[in-house]
């Protein structure tokens, strides 16, 4: 009975420490949150951030940040946006908040005595899970006279499978 209860507690603990899955949406509260966040600096300027967990690579991080920039641009009534600043930060160092290790050892004594041992260690450290945040500072505008490196917000969303409803 105690073994069954111990196994259930261990399974619940490991399940609670499962790696965070990166999904597109607003970031929740706390340091472990993934998702987007934005702040409007001026009428046509925003700082857009997207934080991803260890399951998302740099390409996904870029895609999500660009998608949010395009959404903000269209929501404000603009057609295009230009990236005027970019910053990438990384926190944590593990791909999973759970680490498992083990060891096996044995000895033979002078009197023919033998001894062996097995050790298993589980490290639970949810605060060390890797996070990457891409922050873009964008300026939005309208019309055909757009900068050479500006993104068309409707084309960005269409290219990502999200048809704009703006």
Tab-separated table of C-alpha atoms in Angstrom:
chain	number	residue	atom	x	y	z
A	1	UNK	CA	0.000	0.000	0.000
A	2	UNK	CA	2.823	2.424	0.872
A	3	UNK	CA	4.599	1.621	-2.399
A	4	UNK	CA	1.431	2.302	-4.370
A	5	UNK	CA	0.899	5.610	-2.590
A	6	UNK	CA	4.554	6.583	-3.088
A	7	UNK	CA	4.337	5.757	-6.793
A	8	UNK	CA	1.178	7.860	-7.148
A	9	UNK	CA	2.791	10.848	-5.407
A	10	UNK	CA	5.921	10.535	-7.561
A	11	UNK	CA	3.855	10.336	-10.768
A	12	UNK	CA	1.839	13.409	-9.782
A	13	UNK	CA	5.014	15.337	-8.935
A	14	UNK	CA	6.664	14.481	-12.228
A	15	UNK	CA	3.505	15.362	-14.159
A	16	UNK	CA	3.345	18.760	-12.492
A	17	UNK	CA	6.916	19.438	-13.568
A	18	UNK	CA	6.397	18.559	-17.225
A	19	UNK	CA	8.120	20.943	-19.642
A	20	UNK	CA	6.051	23.962	-20.605
A	21	UNK	CA	4.438	23.737	-24.035
A	22	UNK	CA	4.709	26.853	-26.184
A	23	UNK	CA	1.391	27.955	-27.652
A	24	UNK	CA	0.376	31.195	-29.326
A	25	UNK	CA	-1.535	33.474	-26.999
A	26	UNK	CA	-1.058	36.133	-24.350
A	27	UNK	CA	1.565	35.389	-21.716
A	28	UNK	CA	0.181	34.440	-18.343
A	29	UNK	CA	1.409	35.763	-15.012
A	30	UNK	CA	4.706	34.688	-13.496
A	31	UNK	CA	8.253	34.010	-14.572
A	32	UNK	CA	7.449	30.684	-16.246
A	33	UNK	CA	4.789	32.093	-18.587
A	34	UNK	CA	5.034	31.675	-22.337
A	35	UNK	CA	3.247	33.760	-24.961
A	36	UNK	CA	3.176	37.330	-26.210
A	37	UNK	CA	3.239	40.644	-24.450
A	38	UNK	CA	3.194	44.112	-25.971
A	39	UNK	CA	3.268	47.741	-25.004
A	40	UNK	CA	2.272	50.690	-27.137
A	41	UNK	CA	5.025	53.287	-26.927
A	42	UNK	CA	3.543	55.877	-29.318
A	43	UNK	CA	0.548	55.924	-31.668
A	44	UNK	CA	2.489	54.028	-34.332
A	45	UNK	CA	5.195	52.301	-32.246
A	46	UNK	CA	5.090	49.117	-30.139
A	47	UNK	CA	7.429	46.839	-28.264
A	48	UNK	CA	6.311	43.255	-28.932
A	49	UNK	CA	7.738	40.296	-27.010
A	50	UNK	CA	7.191	36.583	-27.336
A	51	UNK	CA	8.534	34.112	-24.782
A	52	UNK	CA	8.873	30.447	-25.715
A	53	UNK	CA	9.667	27.335	-23.716
A	54	UNK	CA	12.267	24.686	-24.540
A	55	UNK	CA	10.032	23.013	-27.141
A	56	UNK	CA	10.147	25.966	-29.581
A	57	UNK	CA	13.168	26.789	-31.689
A	58	UNK	CA	14.319	30.176	-32.978
A	59	UNK	CA	12.170	29.929	-36.141
A	60	UNK	CA	8.970	29.421	-34.130
A	61	UNK	CA	9.901	32.262	-31.793
A	62	UNK	CA	10.405	34.600	-34.771
A	63	UNK	CA	7.115	33.484	-36.365
A	64	UNK	CA	5.104	34.121	-33.205
A	65	UNK	CA	6.635	37.572	-32.626
A	66	UNK	CA	6.022	38.588	-36.262
A	67	UNK	CA	2.449	37.320	-36.061
A	68	UNK	CA	1.741	39.456	-33.004
A	69	UNK	CA	3.358	42.495	-34.631
A	70	UNK	CA	1.123	42.018	-37.689
A	71	UNK	CA	-2.000	41.670	-35.527
A	72	UNK	CA	-1.241	44.867	-33.593
A	73	UNK	CA	-0.539	46.723	-36.830
A	74	UNK	CA	-3.887	45.775	-38.360
A	75	UNK	CA	-5.850	46.274	-35.125
A	76	UNK	CA	-4.590	49.885	-35.038
A	77	UNK	CA	-5.637	50.490	-38.659
A	78	UNK	CA	-2.172	50.389	-40.247
A	79	UNK	CA	-1.028	48.320	-43.262
A	80	UNK	CA	2.647	47.582	-42.651
A	81	UNK	CA	5.276	47.536	-39.927
A	82	UNK	CA	9.027	47.921	-39.824
A	83	UNK	CA	11.284	46.358	-37.199
A	84	UNK	CA	13.506	49.097	-35.774
A	85	UNK	CA	14.871	47.189	-32.793
A	86	UNK	CA	15.438	43.549	-31.875
A	87	UNK	CA	16.628	41.829	-28.713
A	88	UNK	CA	16.880	38.136	-27.793
A	89	UNK	CA	17.249	36.999	-24.183
A	90	UNK	CA	17.609	33.532	-22.698
A	91	UNK	CA	16.948	32.421	-19.145
A	92	UNK	CA	17.300	29.028	-17.526
A	93	UNK	CA	19.472	26.287	-18.879
A	94	UNK	CA	17.478	23.062	-18.925
A	95	UNK	CA	15.136	21.655	-21.537
A	96	UNK	CA	13.110	19.958	-18.810
A	97	UNK	CA	12.487	20.824	-15.160
A	98	UNK	CA	13.058	17.167	-14.222
A	99	UNK	CA	16.441	15.439	-14.169
A	100	UNK	CA	17.022	11.763	-13.432
A	101	UNK	CA	20.365	10.143	-12.715
A	102	UNK	CA	21.577	6.859	-11.388
A	103	UNK	CA	24.601	4.860	-10.355
A	104	UNK	CA	25.544	1.249	-9.716
A	105	UNK	CA	28.481	0.102	-7.632
A	106	UNK	CA	29.911	-3.031	-6.139
A	107	UNK	CA	32.830	-4.176	-3.992
A	108	UNK	CA	34.472	-7.434	-3.033
A	109	UNK	CA	36.048	-7.567	0.396
A	110	UNK	CA	39.136	-9.513	1.473
A	111	UNK	CA	37.063	-12.177	3.198
A	112	UNK	CA	35.069	-12.889	0.056
A	113	UNK	CA	32.230	-10.625	1.082
A	114	UNK	CA	30.427	-8.906	-1.748
A	115	UNK	CA	28.445	-5.726	-1.633
A	116	UNK	CA	26.541	-3.865	-4.297
A	117	UNK	CA	24.319	-0.835	-4.430
A	118	UNK	CA	22.052	1.028	-6.777
A	119	UNK	CA	21.248	4.714	-6.491
A	120	UNK	CA	18.633	6.770	-8.301
A	121	UNK	CA	18.325	10.532	-8.022
A	122	UNK	CA	15.553	12.807	-9.224
A	123	UNK	CA	16.151	16.543	-9.510
A	124	UNK	CA	13.042	18.741	-9.619
A	125	UNK	CA	13.935	22.339	-10.494
A	126	UNK	CA	11.082	24.028	-12.371
A	127	UNK	CA	12.714	27.467	-12.134
A	128	UNK	CA	15.632	26.416	-14.338
A	129	UNK	CA	13.640	25.471	-17.456
A	130	UNK	CA	14.972	27.256	-20.538
A	131	UNK	CA	13.054	30.286	-21.851
A	132	UNK	CA	13.859	32.456	-24.839
A	133	UNK	CA	12.277	35.855	-25.392
A	134	UNK	CA	12.379	37.776	-28.647
A	135	UNK	CA	11.501	41.458	-28.333
A	136	UNK	CA	10.794	43.515	-31.447
A	137	UNK	CA	10.319	47.254	-31.519
A	138	UNK	CA	8.129	48.114	-34.495
A	139	UNK	CA	6.859	51.221	-36.243
A	140	UNK	CA	3.628	50.896	-38.217
A	141	UNK	CA	2.386	52.855	-41.179
A	142	UNK	CA	-0.126	52.935	-44.014
A	143	UNK	CA	-0.110	53.374	-47.740
A	144	UNK	CA	2.127	52.415	-50.626
A	145	UNK	CA	5.067	54.575	-49.540
A	146	UNK	CA	6.522	52.060	-47.116
A	147	UNK	CA	10.168	51.437	-46.184
A	148	UNK	CA	12.026	48.788	-48.169
A	149	UNK	CA	12.381	46.432	-45.193
A	150	UNK	CA	8.805	46.846	-43.928
A	151	UNK	CA	6.477	43.854	-43.618
A	152	UNK	CA	2.975	43.866	-45.111
A	153	UNK	CA	0.880	42.879	-42.074
A	154	UNK	CA	-1.852	41.129	-44.098
A	155	UNK	CA	0.706	39.075	-46.006
A	156	UNK	CA	2.466	38.085	-42.776
A	157	UNK	CA	-0.775	36.737	-41.306
A	158	UNK	CA	-1.848	35.086	-44.560
A	159	UNK	CA	1.534	33.372	-44.821
A	160	UNK	CA	1.037	31.917	-41.350
A	161	UNK	CA	-2.393	30.541	-42.138
A	162	UNK	CA	-4.211	33.228	-40.205
A	163	UNK	CA	-6.542	35.187	-42.446
A	164	UNK	CA	-6.844	38.716	-41.069
A	165	UNK	CA	-10.334	39.875	-40.162
A	166	UNK	CA	-9.343	43.555	-40.154
